[in-house]
PDB file of C-alpha atoms in Angstrom:
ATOM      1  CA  UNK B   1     -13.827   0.386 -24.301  1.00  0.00           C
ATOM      2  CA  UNK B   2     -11.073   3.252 -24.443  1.00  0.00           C
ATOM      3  CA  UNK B   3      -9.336   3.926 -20.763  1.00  0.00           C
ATOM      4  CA  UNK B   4      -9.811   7.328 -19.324  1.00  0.00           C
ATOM      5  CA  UNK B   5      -7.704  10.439 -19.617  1.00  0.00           C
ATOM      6  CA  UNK B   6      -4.547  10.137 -16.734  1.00  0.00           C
ATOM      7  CA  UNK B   7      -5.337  11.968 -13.498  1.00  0.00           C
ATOM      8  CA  UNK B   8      -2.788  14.869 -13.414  1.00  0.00           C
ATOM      9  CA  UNK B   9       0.686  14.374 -12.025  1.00  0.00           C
ATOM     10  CA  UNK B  10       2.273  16.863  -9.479  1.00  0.00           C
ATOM     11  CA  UNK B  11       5.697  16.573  -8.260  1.00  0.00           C
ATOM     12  CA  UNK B  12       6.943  14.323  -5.834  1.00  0.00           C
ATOM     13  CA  UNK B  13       5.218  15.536  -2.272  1.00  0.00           C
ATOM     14  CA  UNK B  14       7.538  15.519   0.763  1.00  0.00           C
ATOM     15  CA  UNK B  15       7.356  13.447   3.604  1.00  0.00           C
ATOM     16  CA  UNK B  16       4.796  15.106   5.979  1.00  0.00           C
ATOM     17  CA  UNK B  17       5.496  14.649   9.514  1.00  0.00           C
ATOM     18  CA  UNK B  18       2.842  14.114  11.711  1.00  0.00           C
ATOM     19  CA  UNK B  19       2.806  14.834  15.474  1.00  0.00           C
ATOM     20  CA  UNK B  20       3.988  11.745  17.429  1.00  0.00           C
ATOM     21  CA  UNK B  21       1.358   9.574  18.732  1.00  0.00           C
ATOM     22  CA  UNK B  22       2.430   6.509  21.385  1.00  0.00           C
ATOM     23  CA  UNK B  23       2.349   3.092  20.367  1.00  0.00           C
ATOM     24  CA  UNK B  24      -0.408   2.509  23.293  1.00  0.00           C
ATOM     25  CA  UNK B  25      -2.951   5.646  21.703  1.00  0.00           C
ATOM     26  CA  UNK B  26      -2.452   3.807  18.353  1.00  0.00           C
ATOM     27  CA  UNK B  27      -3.164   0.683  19.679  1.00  0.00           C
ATOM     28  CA  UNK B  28      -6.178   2.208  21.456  1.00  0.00           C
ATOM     29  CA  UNK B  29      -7.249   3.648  18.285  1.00  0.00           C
ATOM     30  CA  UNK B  30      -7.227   0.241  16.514  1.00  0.00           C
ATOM     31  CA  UNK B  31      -9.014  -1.536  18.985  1.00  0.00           C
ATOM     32  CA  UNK B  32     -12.007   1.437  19.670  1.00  0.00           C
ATOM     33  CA  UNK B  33     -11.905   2.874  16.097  1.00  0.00           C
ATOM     34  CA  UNK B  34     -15.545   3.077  14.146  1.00  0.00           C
ATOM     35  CA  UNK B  35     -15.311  -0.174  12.553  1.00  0.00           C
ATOM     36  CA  UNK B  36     -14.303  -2.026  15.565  1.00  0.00           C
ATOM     37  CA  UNK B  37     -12.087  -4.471  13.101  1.00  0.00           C
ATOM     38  CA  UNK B  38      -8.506  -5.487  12.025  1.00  0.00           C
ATOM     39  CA  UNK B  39      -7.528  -5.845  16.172  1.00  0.00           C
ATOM     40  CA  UNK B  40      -5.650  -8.557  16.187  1.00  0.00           C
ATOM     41  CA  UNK B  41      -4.290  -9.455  20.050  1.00  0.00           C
ATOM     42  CA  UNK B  42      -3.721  -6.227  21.007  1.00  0.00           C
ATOM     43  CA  UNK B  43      -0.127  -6.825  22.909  1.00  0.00           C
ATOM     44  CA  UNK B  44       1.511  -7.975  19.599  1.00  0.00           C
ATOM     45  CA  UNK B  45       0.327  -4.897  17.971  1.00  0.00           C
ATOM     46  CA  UNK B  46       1.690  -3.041  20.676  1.00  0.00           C
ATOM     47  CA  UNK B  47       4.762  -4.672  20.677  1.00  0.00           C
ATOM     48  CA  UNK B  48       4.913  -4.294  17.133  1.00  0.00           C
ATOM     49  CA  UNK B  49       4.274  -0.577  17.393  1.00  0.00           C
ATOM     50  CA  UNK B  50       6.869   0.424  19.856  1.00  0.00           C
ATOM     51  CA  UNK B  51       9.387  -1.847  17.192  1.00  0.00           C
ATOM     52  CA  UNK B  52       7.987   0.163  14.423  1.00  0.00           C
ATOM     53  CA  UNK B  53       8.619   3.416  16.002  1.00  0.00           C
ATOM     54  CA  UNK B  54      11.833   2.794  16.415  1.00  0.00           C
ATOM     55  CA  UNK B  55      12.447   1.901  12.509  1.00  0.00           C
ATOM     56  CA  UNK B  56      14.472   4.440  10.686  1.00  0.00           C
ATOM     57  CA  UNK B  57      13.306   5.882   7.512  1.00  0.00           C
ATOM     58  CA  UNK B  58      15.336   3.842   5.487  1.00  0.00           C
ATOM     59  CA  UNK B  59      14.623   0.788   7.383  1.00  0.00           C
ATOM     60  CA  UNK B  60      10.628   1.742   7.217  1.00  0.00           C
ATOM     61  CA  UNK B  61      10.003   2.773   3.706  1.00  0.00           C
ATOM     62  CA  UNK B  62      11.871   3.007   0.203  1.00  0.00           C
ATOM     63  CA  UNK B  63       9.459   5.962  -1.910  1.00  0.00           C
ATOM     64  CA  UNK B  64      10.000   5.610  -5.897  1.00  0.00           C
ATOM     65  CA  UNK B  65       8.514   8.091  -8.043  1.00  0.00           C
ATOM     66  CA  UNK B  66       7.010   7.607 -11.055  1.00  0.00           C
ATOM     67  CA  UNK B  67       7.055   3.842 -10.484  1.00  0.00           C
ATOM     68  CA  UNK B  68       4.726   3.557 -13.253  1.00  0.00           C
ATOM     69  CA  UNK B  69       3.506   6.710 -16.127  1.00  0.00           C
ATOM     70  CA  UNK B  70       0.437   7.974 -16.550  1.00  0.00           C
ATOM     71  CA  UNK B  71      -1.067   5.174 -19.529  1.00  0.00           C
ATOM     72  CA  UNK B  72      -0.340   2.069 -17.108  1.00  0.00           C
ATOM     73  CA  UNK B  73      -2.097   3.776 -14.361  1.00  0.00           C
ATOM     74  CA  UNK B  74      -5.524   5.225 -16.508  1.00  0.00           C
ATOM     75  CA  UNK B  75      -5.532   1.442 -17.506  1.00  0.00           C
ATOM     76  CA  UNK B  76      -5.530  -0.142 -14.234  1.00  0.00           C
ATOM     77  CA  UNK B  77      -7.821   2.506 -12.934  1.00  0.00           C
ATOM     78  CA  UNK B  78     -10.074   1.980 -15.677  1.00  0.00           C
ATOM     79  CA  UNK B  79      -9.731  -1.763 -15.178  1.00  0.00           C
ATOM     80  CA  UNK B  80     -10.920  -1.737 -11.191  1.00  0.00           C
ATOM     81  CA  UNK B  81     -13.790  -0.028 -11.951  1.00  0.00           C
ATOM     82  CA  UNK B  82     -15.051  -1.936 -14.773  1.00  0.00           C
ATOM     83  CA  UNK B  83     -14.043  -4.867 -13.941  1.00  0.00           C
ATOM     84  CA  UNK B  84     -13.190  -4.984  -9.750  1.00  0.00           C
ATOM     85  CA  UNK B  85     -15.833  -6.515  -7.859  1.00  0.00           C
ATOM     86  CA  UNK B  86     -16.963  -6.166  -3.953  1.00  0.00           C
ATOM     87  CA  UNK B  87     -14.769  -8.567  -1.490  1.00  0.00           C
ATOM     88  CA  UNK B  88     -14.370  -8.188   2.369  1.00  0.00           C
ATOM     89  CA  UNK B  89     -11.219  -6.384   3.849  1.00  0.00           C
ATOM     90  CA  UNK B  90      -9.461  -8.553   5.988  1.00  0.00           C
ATOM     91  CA  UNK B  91      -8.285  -5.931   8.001  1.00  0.00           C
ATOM     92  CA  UNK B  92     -11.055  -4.214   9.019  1.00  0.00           C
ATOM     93  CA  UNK B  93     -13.812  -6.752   7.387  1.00  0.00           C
ATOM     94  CA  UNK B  94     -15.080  -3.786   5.013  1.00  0.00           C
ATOM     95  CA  UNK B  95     -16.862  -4.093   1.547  1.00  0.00           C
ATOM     96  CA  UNK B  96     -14.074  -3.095  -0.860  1.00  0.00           C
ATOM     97  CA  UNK B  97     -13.909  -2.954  -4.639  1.00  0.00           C
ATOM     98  CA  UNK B  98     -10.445  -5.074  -5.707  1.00  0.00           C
ATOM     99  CA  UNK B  99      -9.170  -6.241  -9.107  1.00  0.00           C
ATOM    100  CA  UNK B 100      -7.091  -9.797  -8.453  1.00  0.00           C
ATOM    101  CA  UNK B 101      -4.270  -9.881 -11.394  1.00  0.00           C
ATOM    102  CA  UNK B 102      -1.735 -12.233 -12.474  1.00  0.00           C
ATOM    103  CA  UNK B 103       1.672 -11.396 -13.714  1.00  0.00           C
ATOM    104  CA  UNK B 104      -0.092 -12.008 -17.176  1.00  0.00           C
ATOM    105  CA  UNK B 105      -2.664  -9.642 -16.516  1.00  0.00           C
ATOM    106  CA  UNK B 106      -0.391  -6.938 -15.426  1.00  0.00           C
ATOM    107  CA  UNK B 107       1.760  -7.165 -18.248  1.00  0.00           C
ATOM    108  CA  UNK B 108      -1.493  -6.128 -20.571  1.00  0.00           C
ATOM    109  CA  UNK B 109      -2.340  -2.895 -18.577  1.00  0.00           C
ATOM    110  CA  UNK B 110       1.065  -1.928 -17.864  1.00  0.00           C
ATOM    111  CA  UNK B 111       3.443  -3.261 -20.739  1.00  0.00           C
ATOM    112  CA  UNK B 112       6.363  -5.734 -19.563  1.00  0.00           C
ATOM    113  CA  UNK B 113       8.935  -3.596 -19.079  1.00  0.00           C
ATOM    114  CA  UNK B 114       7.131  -1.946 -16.114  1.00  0.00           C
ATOM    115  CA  UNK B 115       5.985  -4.930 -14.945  1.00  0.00           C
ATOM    116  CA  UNK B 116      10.351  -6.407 -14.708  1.00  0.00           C
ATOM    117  CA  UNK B 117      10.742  -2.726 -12.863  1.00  0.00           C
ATOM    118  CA  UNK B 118       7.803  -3.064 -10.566  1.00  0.00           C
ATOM    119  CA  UNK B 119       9.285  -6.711  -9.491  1.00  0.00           C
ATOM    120  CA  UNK B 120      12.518  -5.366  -9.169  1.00  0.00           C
ATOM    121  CA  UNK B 121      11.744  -2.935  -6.454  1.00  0.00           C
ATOM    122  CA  UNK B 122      11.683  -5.356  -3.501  1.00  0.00           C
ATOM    123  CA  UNK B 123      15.164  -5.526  -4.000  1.00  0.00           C
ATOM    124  CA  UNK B 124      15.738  -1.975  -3.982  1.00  0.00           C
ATOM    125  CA  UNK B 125      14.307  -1.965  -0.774  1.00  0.00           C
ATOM    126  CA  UNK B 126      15.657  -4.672   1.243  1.00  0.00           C
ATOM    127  CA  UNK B 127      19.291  -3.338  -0.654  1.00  0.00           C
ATOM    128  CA  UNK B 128      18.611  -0.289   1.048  1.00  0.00           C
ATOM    129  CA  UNK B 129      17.779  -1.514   4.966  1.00  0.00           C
ATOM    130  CA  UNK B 130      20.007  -3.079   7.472  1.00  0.00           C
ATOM    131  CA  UNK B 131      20.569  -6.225   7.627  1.00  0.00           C
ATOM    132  CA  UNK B 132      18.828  -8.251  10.302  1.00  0.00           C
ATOM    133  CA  UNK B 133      16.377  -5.476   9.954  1.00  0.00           C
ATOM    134  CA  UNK B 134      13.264  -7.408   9.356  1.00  0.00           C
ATOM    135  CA  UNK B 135      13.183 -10.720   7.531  1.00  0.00           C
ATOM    136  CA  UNK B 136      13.466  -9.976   4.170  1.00  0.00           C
ATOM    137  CA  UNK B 137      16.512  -7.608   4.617  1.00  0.00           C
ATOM    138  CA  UNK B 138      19.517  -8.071   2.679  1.00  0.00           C
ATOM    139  CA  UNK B 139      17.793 -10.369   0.290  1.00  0.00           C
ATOM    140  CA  UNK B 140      18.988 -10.764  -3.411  1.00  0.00           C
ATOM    141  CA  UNK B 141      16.898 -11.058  -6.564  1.00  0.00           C
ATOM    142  CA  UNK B 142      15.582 -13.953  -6.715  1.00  0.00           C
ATOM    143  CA  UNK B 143      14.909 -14.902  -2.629  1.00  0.00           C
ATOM    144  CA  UNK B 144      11.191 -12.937  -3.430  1.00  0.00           C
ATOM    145  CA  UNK B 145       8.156 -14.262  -5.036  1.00  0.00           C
ATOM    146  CA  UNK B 146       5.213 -12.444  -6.242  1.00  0.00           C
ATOM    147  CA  UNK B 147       2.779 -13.950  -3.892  1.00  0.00           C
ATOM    148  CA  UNK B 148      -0.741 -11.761  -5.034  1.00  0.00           C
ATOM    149  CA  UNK B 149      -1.480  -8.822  -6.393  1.00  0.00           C
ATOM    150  CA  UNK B 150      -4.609  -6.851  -7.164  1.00  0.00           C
ATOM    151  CA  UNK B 151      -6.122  -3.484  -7.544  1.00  0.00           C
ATOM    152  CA  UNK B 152      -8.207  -1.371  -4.929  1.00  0.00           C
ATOM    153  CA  UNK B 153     -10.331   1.550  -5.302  1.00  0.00           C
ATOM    154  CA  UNK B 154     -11.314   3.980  -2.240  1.00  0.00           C
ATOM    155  CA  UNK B 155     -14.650   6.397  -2.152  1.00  0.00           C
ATOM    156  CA  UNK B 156     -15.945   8.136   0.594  1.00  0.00           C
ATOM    157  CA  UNK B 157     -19.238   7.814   0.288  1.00  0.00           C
ATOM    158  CA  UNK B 158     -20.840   4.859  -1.900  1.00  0.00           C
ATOM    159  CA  UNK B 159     -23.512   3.802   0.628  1.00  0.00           C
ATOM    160  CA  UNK B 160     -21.525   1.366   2.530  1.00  0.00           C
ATOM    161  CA  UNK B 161     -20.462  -0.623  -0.097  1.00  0.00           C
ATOM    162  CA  UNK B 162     -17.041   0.371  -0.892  1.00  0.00           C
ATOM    163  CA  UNK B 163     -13.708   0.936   1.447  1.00  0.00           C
ATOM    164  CA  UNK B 164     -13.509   4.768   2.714  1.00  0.00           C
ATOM    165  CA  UNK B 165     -10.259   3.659   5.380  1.00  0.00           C
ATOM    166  CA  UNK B 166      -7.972   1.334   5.812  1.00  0.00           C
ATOM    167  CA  UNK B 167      -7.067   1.097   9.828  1.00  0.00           C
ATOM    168  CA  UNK B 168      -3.509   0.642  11.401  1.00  0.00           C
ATOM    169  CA  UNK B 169      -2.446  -2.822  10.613  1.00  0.00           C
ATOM    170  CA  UNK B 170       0.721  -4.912   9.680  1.00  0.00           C
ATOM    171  CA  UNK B 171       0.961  -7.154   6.024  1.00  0.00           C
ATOM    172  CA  UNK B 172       2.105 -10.590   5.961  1.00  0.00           C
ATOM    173  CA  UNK B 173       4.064 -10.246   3.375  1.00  0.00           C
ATOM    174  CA  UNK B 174       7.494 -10.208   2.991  1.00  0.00           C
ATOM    175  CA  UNK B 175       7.412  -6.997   1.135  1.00  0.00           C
ATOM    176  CA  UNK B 176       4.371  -5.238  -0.108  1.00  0.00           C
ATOM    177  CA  UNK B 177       4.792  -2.648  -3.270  1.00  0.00           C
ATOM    178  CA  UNK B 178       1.595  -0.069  -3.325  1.00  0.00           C
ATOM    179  CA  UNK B 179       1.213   2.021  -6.238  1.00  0.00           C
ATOM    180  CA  UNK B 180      -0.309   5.155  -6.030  1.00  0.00           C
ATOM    181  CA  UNK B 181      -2.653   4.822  -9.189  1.00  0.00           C
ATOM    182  CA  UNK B 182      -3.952   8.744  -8.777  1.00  0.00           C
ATOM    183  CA  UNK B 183      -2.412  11.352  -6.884  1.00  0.00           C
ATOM    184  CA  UNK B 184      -3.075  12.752  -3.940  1.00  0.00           C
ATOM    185  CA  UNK B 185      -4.733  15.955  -4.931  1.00  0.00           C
ATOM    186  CA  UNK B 186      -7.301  14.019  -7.136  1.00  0.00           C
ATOM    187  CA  UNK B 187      -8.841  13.573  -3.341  1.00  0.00           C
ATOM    188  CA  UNK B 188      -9.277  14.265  -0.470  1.00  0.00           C
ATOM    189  CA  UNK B 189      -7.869  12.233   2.601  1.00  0.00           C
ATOM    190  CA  UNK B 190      -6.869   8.854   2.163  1.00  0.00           C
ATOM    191  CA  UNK B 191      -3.692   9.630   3.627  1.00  0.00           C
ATOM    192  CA  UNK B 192      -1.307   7.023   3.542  1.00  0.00           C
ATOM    193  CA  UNK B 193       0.450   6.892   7.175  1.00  0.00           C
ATOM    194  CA  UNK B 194       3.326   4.943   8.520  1.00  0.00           C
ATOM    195  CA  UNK B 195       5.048   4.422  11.687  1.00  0.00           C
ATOM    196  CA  UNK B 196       8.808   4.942  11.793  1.00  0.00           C
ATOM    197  CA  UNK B 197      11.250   7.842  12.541  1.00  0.00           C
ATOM    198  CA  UNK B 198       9.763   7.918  16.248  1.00  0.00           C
ATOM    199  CA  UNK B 199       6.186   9.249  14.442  1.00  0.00           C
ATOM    200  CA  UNK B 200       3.385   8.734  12.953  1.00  0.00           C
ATOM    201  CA  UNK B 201       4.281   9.966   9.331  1.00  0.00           C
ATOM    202  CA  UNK B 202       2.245  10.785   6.067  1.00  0.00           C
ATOM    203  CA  UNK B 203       3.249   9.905   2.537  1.00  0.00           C
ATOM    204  CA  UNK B 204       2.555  11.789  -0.279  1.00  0.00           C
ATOM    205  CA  UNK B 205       2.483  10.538  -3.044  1.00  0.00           C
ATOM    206  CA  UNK B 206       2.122  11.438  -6.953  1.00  0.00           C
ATOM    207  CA  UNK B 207       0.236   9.309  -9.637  1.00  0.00           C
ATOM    208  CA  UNK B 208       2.313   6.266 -10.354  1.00  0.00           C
ATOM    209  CA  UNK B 209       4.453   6.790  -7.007  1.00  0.00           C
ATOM    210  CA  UNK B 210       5.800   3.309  -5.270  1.00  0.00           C
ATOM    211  CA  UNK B 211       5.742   2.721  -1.474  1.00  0.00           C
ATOM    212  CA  UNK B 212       7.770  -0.354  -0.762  1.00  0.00           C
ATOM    213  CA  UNK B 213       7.987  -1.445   2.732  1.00  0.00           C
ATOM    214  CA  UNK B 214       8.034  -4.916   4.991  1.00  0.00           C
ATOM    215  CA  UNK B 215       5.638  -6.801   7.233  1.00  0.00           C
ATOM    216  CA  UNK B 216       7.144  -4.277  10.302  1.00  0.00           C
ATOM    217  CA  UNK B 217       5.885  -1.438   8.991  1.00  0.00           C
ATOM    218  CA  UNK B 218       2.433  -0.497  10.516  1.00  0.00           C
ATOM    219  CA  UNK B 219       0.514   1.230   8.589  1.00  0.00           C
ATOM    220  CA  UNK B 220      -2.580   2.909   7.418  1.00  0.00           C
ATOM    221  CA  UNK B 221      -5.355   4.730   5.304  1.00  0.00           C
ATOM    222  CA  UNK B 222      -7.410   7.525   6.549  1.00  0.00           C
ATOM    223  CA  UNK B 223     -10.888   7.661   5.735  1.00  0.00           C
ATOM    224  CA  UNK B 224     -11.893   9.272   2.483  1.00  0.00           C
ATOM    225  CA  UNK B 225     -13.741  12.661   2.333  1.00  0.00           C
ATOM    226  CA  UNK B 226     -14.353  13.204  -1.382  1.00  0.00           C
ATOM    227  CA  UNK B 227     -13.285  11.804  -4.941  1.00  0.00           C
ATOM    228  CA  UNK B 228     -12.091   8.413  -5.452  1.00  0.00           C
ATOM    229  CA  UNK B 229      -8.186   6.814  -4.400  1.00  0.00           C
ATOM    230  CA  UNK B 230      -7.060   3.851  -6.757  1.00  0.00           C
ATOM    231  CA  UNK B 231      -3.775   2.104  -5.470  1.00  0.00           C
ATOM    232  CA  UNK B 232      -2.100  -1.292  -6.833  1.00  0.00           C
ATOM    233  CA  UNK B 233      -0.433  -3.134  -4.011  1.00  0.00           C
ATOM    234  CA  UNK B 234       1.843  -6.233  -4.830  1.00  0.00           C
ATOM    235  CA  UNK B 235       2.718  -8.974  -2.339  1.00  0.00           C
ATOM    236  CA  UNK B 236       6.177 -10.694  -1.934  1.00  0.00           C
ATOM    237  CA  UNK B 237       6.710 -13.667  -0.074  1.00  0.00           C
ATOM    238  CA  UNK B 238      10.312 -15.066   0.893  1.00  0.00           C
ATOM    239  CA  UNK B 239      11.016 -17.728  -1.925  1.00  0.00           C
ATOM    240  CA  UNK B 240      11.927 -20.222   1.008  1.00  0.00           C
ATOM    241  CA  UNK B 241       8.434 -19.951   2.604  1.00  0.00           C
ATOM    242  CA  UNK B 242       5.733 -22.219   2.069  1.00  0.00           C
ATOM    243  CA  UNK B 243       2.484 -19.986   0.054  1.00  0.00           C
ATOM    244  CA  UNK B 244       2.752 -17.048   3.001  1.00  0.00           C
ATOM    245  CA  UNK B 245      -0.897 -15.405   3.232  1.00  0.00           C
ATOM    246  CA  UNK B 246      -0.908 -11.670   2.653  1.00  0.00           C
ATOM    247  CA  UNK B 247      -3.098  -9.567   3.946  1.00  0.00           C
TER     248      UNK B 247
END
């Protein structure tokens, strides 16, 4: 099978500032939202809200574009929905469609010298934050292993059988890379929010755009109203930890 024609690029989108929403209404949100899932106890989430909130943006969030070009993305897009299959969210216990891949597999739909750039960025990241700033922070190549990766697609209506949200919700990861795999104006929501800055803030993001971020950023996916939103998240654990799970 040949992959699909890339989704159209735009330029980089700015950061879009939402209005600022308290830690408690977010928490409140989480725990009385429609699905009812991904609450963990609701006090650490709180806590971790209020510590999220007071990130900075540099702290919170480092935004590459053009992480990967249009071919590698068409592949892996063309990849999740031929060959994805339906697991359960562990955030919000949803059907989903996912792709698991291996470093090997990722080198075939996106060539290797992506795939060395799309490692690399953790380091970006945690070159850019303060130290003491979260875990990973400060940490040189090599203290970061890829500990999962996969593909996930996003519809808004496929009769309860795919993910239309993803609610508020910290990774376990060290570091978590998501690649925008279309761009935003392919859809419609599937916003990708974070927490930092003293707001809740949107990210927009072009096809093959990078969010890299740590396990203190709480974030989110609103729920889809039309077309379909493929991302590819990576997982990085500290190399000193013992198989972290990643959510």
């Amino acid at each position: 099978s040949t992959h699909p024609t890339a989704h159209p690029t735009t330029h980089s989108h700015p950061l879009l500032r939402l209005p600022q929403v308290s830690a408690a209404a977010l928490m409140l949100d989480q725990c009385l939202g429609p699905t009812g899932g991904g609450c963990i106890d609701t006090l650490t989430k709180y806590r971790g809200a209020c510590a999220a909130l007071h990130m900075s943006a540099a702290d919170a969030v480092l935004r590459v574009p053009a992480a990967l070009g249009p071919d590698a993305c068409a592949a892996l897009r063309w990849a999740i929905d031929h060959r994805g299959t339906v697991t359960i969210d562990s955030v919000d216990n949803l059907p989903n469609r996912d792709l698991a891949l291996s470093e090997i597999d990722l080198e075939s739909f996106v060539g290797l010298r992506a795939l060395h750039a799309l490692l690399r960025l953790p380091y970006r990241y945690t070159g850019q934050a303060a130290r003491g700033a979260f875990a990973a922070a400060g940490v040189e190549e090599g203290g970061l292993v890829l500990a999962g990766a996969f593909g996930r697609r996003y519809t808004a209506d496929a009769g309860g059988t795919e993910q239309p949200l993803t609610s508020f919700h910290f990774d376990s990861a060290a570091v978590t890379v998501n690649v925008a795999l279309a761009a935003d104006d392919c859809f419609s929501g599937g916003q990708l929010l974070g927490v930092f800055d003293g707001a809740v803030q949107g990210i927009g993001r072009s096809e093959g755009d990078a969010t890299v971020h740590s396990a203190t950023l709480l974030h989110a996916v609103t729920r889809m109203r039309g077309g379909v939103r493929y991302s590819l998240i990576l997982f990085f654990a500290l190399a000193s930890s013992a198989s972290p799970a990643a959510q």
